[in-house]
CSV table of C-alpha atoms in Angstrom, one decimal:
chain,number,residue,atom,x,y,z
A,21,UNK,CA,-46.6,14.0,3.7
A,22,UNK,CA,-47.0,17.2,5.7
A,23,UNK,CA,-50.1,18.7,6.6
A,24,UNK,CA,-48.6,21.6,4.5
A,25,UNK,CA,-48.3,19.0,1.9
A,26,UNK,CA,-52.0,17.7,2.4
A,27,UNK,CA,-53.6,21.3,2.9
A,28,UNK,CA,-52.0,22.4,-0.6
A,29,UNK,CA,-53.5,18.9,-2.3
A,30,UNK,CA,-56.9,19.1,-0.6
A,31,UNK,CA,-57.4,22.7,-2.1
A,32,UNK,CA,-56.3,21.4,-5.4
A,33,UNK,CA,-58.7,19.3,-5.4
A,34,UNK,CA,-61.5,21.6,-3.8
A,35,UNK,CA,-60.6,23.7,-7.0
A,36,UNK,CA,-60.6,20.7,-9.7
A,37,UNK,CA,-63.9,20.0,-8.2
A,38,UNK,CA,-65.6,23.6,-8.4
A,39,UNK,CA,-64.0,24.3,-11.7
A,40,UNK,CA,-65.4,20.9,-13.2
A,41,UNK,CA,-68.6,21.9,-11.8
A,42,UNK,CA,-68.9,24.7,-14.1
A,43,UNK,CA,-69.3,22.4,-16.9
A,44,UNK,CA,-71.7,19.8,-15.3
A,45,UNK,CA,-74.0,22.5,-14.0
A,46,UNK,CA,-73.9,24.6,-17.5
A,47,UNK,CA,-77.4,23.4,-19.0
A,48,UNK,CA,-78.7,24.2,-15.6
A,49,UNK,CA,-81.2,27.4,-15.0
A,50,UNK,CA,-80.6,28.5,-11.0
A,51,UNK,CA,-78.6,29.7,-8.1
A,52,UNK,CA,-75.4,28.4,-6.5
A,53,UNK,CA,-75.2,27.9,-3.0
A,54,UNK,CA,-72.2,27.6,-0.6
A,55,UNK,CA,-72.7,26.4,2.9
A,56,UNK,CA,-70.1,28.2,4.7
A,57,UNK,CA,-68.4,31.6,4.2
A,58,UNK,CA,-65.1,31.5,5.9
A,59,UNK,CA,-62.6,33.6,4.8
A,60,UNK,CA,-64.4,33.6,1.8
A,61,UNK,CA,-61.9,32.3,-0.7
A,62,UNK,CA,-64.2,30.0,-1.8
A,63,UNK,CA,-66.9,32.3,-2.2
A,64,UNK,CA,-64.5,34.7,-3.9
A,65,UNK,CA,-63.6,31.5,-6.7
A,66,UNK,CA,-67.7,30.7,-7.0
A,67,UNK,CA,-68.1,34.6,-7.8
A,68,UNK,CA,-65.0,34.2,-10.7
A,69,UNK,CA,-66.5,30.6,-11.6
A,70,UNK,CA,-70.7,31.6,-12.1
A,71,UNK,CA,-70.1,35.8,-12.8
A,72,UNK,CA,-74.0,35.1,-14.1
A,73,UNK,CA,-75.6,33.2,-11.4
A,74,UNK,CA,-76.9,34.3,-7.9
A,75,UNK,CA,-74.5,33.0,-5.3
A,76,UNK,CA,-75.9,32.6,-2.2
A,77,UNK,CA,-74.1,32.1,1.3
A,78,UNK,CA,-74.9,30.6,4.5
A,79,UNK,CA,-72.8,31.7,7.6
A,80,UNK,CA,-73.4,31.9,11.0
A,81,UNK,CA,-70.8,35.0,11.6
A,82,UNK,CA,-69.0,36.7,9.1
A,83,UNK,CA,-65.4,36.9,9.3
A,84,UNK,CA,-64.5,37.1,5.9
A,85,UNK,CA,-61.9,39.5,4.2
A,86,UNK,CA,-64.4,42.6,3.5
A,87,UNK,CA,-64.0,42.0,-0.3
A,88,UNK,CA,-65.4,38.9,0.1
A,89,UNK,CA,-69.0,39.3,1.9
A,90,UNK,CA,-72.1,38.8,0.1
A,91,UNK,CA,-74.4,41.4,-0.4
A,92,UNK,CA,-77.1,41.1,2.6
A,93,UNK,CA,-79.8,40.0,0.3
A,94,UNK,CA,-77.5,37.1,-0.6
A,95,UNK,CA,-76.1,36.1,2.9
A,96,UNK,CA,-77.9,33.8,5.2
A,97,UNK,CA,-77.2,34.4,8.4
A,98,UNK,CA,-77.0,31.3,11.3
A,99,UNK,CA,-77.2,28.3,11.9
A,100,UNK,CA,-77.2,26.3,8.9
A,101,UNK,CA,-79.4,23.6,10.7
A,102,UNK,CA,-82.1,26.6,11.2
A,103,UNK,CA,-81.8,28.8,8.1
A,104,UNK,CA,-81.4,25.8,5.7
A,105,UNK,CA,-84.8,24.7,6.8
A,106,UNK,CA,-86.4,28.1,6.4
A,107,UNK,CA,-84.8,28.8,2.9
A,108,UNK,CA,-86.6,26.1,1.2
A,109,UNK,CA,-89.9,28.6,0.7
A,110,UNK,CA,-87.6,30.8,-1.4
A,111,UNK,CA,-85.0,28.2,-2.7
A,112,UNK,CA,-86.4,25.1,-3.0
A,113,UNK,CA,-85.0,23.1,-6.3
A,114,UNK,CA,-83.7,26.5,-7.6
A,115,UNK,CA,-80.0,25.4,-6.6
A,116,UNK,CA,-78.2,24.1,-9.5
A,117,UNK,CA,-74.7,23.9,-7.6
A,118,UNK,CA,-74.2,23.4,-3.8
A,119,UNK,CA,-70.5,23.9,-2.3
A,120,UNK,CA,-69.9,22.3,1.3
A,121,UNK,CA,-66.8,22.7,3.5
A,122,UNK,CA,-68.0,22.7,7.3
A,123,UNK,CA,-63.2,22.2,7.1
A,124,UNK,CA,-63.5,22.4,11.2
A,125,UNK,CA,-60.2,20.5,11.2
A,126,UNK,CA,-62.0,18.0,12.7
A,127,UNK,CA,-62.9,14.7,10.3
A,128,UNK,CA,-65.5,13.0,12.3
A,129,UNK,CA,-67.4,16.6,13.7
A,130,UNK,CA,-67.8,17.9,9.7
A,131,UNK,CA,-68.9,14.0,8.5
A,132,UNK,CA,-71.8,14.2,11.6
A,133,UNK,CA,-72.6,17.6,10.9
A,134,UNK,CA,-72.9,17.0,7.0
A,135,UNK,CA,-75.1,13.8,7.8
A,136,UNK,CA,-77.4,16.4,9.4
A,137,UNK,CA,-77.5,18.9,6.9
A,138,UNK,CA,-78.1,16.6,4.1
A,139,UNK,CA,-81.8,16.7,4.6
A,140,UNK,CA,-81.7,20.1,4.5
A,141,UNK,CA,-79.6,20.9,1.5
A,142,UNK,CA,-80.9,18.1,-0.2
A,143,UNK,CA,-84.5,19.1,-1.1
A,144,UNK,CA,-83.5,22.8,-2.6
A,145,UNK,CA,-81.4,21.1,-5.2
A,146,UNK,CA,-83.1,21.0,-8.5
A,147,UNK,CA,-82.8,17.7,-10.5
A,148,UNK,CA,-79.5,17.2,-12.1
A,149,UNK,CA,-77.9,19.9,-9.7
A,150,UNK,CA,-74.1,19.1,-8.7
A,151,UNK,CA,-73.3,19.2,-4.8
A,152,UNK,CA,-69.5,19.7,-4.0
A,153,UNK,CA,-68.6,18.0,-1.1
A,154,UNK,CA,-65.6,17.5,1.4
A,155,UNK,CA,-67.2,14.9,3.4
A,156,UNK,CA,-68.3,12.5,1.7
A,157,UNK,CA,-71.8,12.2,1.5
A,158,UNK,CA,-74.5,9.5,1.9
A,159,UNK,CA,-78.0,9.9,0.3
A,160,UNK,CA,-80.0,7.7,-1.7
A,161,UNK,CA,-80.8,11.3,-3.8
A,162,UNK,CA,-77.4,11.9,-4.9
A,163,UNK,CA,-75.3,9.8,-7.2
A,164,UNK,CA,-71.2,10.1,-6.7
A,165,UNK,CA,-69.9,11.5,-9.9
A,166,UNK,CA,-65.9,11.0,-11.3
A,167,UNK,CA,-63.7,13.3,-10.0
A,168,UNK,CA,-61.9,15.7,-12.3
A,169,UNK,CA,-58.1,14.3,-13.4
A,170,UNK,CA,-55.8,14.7,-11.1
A,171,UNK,CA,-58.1,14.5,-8.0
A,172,UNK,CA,-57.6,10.8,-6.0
A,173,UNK,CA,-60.8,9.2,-5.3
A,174,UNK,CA,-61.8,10.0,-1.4
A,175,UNK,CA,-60.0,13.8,-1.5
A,176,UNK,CA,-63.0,15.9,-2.6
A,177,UNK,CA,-66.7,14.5,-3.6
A,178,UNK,CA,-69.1,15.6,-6.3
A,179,UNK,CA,-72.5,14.2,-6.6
A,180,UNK,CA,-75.3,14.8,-8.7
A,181,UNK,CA,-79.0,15.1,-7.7
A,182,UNK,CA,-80.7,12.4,-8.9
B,10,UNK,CA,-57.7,35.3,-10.7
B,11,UNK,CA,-59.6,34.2,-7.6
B,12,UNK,CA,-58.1,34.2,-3.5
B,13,UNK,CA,-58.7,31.0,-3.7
B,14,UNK,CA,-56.1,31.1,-6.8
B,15,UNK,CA,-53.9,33.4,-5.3
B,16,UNK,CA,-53.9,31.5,-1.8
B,17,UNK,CA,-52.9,28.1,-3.5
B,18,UNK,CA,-50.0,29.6,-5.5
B,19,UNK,CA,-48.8,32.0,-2.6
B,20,UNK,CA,-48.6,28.1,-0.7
B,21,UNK,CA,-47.6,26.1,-3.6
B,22,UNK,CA,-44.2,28.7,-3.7
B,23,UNK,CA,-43.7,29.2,-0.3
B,24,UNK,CA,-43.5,25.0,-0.4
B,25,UNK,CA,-41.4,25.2,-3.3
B,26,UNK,CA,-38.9,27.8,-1.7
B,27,UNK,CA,-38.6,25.7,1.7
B,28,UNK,CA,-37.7,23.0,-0.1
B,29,UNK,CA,-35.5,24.2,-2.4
B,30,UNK,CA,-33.4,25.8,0.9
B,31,UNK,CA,-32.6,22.2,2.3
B,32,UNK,CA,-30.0,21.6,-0.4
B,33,UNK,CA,-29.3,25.2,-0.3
B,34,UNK,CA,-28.3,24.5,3.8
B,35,UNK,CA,-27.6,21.4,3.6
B,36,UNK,CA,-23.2,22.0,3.5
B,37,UNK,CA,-24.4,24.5,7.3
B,38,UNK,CA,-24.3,22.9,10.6
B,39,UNK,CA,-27.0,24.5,13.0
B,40,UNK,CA,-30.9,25.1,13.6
B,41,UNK,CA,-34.0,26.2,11.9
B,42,UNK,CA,-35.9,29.2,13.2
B,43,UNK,CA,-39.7,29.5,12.0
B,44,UNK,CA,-40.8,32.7,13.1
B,45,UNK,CA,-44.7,32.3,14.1
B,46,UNK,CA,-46.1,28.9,14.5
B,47,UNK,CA,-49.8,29.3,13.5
B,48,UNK,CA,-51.7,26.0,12.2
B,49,UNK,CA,-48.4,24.5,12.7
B,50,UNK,CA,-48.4,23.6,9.2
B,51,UNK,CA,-45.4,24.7,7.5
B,52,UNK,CA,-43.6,23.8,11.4
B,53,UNK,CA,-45.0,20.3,9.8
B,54,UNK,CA,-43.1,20.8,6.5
B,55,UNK,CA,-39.8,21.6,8.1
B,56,UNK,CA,-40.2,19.0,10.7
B,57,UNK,CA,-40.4,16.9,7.3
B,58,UNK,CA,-37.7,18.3,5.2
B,59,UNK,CA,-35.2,18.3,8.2
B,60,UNK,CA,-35.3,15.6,10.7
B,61,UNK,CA,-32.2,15.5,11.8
B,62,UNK,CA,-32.2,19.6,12.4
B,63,UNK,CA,-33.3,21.0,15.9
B,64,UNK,CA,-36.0,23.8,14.6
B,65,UNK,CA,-37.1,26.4,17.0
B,66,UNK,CA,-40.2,28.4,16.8
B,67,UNK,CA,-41.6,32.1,17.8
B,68,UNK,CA,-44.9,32.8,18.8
B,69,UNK,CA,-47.0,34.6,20.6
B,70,UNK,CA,-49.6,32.3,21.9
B,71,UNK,CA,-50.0,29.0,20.3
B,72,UNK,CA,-53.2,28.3,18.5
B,73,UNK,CA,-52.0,25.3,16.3
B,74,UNK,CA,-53.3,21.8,15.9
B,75,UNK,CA,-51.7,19.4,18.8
B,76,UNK,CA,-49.3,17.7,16.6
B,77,UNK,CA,-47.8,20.4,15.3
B,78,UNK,CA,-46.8,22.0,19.0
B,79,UNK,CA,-43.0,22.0,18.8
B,80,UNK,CA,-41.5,20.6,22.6
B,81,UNK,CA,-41.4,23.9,25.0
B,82,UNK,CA,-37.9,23.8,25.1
B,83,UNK,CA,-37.7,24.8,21.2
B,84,UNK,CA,-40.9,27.3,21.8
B,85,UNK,CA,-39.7,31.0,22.0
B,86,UNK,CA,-43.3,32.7,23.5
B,87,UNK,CA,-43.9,36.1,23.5
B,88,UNK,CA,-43.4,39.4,21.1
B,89,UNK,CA,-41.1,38.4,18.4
B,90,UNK,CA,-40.1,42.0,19.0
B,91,UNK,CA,-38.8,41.3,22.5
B,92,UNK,CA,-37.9,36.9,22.5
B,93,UNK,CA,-35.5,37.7,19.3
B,94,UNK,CA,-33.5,40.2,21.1
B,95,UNK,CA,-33.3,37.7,24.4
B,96,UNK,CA,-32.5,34.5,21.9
B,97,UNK,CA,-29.5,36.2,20.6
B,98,UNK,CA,-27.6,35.0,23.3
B,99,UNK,CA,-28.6,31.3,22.9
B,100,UNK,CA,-28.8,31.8,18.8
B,101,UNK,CA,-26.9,33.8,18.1
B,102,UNK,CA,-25.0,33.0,14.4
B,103,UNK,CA,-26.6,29.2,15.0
B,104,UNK,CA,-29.5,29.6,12.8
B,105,UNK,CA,-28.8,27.9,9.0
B,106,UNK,CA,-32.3,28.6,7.9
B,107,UNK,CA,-34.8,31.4,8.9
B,108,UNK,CA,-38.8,31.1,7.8
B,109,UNK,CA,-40.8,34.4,7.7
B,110,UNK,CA,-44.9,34.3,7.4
B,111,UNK,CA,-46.2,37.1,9.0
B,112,UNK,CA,-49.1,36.6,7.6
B,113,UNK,CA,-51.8,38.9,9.0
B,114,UNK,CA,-53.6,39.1,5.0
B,115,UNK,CA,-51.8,42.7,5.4
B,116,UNK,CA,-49.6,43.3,2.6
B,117,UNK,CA,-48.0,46.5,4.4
B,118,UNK,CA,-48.5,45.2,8.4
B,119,UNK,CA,-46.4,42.4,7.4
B,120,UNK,CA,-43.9,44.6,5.7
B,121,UNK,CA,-43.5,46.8,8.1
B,122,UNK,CA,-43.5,44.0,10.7
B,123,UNK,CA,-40.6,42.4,9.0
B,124,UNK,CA,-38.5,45.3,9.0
B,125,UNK,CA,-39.1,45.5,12.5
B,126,UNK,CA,-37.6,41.9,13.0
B,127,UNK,CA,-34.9,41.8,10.5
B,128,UNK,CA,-32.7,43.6,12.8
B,129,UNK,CA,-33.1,41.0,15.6
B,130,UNK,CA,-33.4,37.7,12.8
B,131,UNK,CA,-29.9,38.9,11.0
B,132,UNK,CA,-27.6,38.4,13.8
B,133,UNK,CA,-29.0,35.3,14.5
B,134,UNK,CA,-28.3,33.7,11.0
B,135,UNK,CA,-24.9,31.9,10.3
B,136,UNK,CA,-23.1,32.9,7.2
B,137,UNK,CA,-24.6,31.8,4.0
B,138,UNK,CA,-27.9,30.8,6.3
B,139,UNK,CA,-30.8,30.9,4.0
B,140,UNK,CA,-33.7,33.4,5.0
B,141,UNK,CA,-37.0,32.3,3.4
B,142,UNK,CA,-39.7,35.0,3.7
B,143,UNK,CA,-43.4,36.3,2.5
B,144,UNK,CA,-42.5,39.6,2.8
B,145,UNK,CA,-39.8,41.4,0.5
B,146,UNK,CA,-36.7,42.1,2.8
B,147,UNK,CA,-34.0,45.3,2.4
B,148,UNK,CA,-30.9,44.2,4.2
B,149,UNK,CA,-27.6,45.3,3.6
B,150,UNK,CA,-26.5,41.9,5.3
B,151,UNK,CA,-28.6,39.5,2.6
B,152,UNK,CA,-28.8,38.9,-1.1
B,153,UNK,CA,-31.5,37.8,-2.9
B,154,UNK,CA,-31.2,34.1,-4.3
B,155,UNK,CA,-32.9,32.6,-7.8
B,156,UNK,CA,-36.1,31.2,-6.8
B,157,UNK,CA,-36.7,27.8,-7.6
B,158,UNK,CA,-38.2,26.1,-11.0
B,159,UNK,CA,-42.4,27.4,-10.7
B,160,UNK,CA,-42.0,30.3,-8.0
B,161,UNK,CA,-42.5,33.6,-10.0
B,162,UNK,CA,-40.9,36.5,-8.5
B,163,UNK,CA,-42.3,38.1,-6.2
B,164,UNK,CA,-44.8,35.6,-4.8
B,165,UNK,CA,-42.0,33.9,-2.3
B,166,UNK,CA,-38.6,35.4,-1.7
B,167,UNK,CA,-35.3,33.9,-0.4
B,168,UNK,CA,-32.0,35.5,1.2
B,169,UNK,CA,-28.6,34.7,1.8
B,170,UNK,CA,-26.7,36.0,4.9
B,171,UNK,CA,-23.6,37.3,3.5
């Protein structure tokens, strides 16, 4: 398997997952939240995927194709570690879907650095919201869900709040 | 349809289109030519798809993950522009299989870009080399070859040197 191989399956899966989100989250009332901006391909399939919901994004610099920014009221800008914990006043429990791919290239860095922001993300999820996750994820709050078909255990990760 | 879409499928046929031009090569004795490295990640496909094949690689300044550096003597550094026009001596007429990803996210950059090239990749392909390429190529000196089972026109494109 190539890493061309293995890019093309891991954003397969990444999709499977936020598409099958749309259905878990669907009884929901809130806001969708992705942790990283990127290029913003993500943010662009979230936008396509919720066309009713607030999406809001946390980035520390943009550098995404200009079609894909968020308007300013919308983008949180910084260190997730800092702006996480100063969001909760305005979005505490109102996020019914949270999308997180720190994707650094570099396995062990985004598993440590989504064992810190758990506690952060954690508490503005309502109950019953969906977090979609490529590190997997460790919280007593958060039950593993089944992937969508086509999606091997271990590729992608969706959890519900508990 | 989403970038995230449209990023998957623009990978899932340029994939498709490499793999396809092994058995389209595989009767042509020579080297591969991948022209920019990147992430190394397609380098990594067609390390895959032909082992026993010495591929060479342009780029300017190589950014890609560690294992997917090729060894310095297969590394052609520096302005496409220039190094092509310099390799002709070494490769000339060697090359059974030519990759083109300009990919800059600039439709017409990387069109105009590969015009600028084709001049200097041409004379380096065999006869009947296969030239696989993101942009759409006018050459006098290739036809245009069926795209494999999936690729839609369009999205991928391959060549044969005449």
């Amino acid at each position: 398997m190539s890493r061309l191989d293995s890019f093309i399956r891991r954003l397969e899966a990444q999709r499977a997952c936020l598409n099958h989100a749309v259905e878990l989250t669907r009884h929901l009332d809130g806001i969708v939240l992705e942790l990283g901006l990127g290029n913003g391909r993500t943010y662009d399939h979230l936008r396509s995927l919720f066309p009713g919901r607030d999406i809001y994004v946390c980035e520390r610099r943009v550098a995404a194709h200009p079609d894909c920014v968020p308007p300013p009221e919308r983008l949180i800008l910084g260190d997730m570690r800092e702006t996480l914990a100063a969001a909760r006043a305005s979005l505490g429990e109102r996020v019914i879907l949270a999308h997180l791919d720190v994707g650094t290239g570099d396995a062990a860095a985004n598993q440590a650095l989504a064992a810190q922001l758990m506690p952060l993300v954690v508490p503005l999820l309502c109950q019953g919201a969906v977090l979609v996750s490529d590190p997997v994820i460790d919280s007593a709050e958060l039950l593993a869900l089944p992937l969508p078909d086509g999606v091997t255990p271990g590729r992608y990760h969706l959890y519900r709040r508990l």
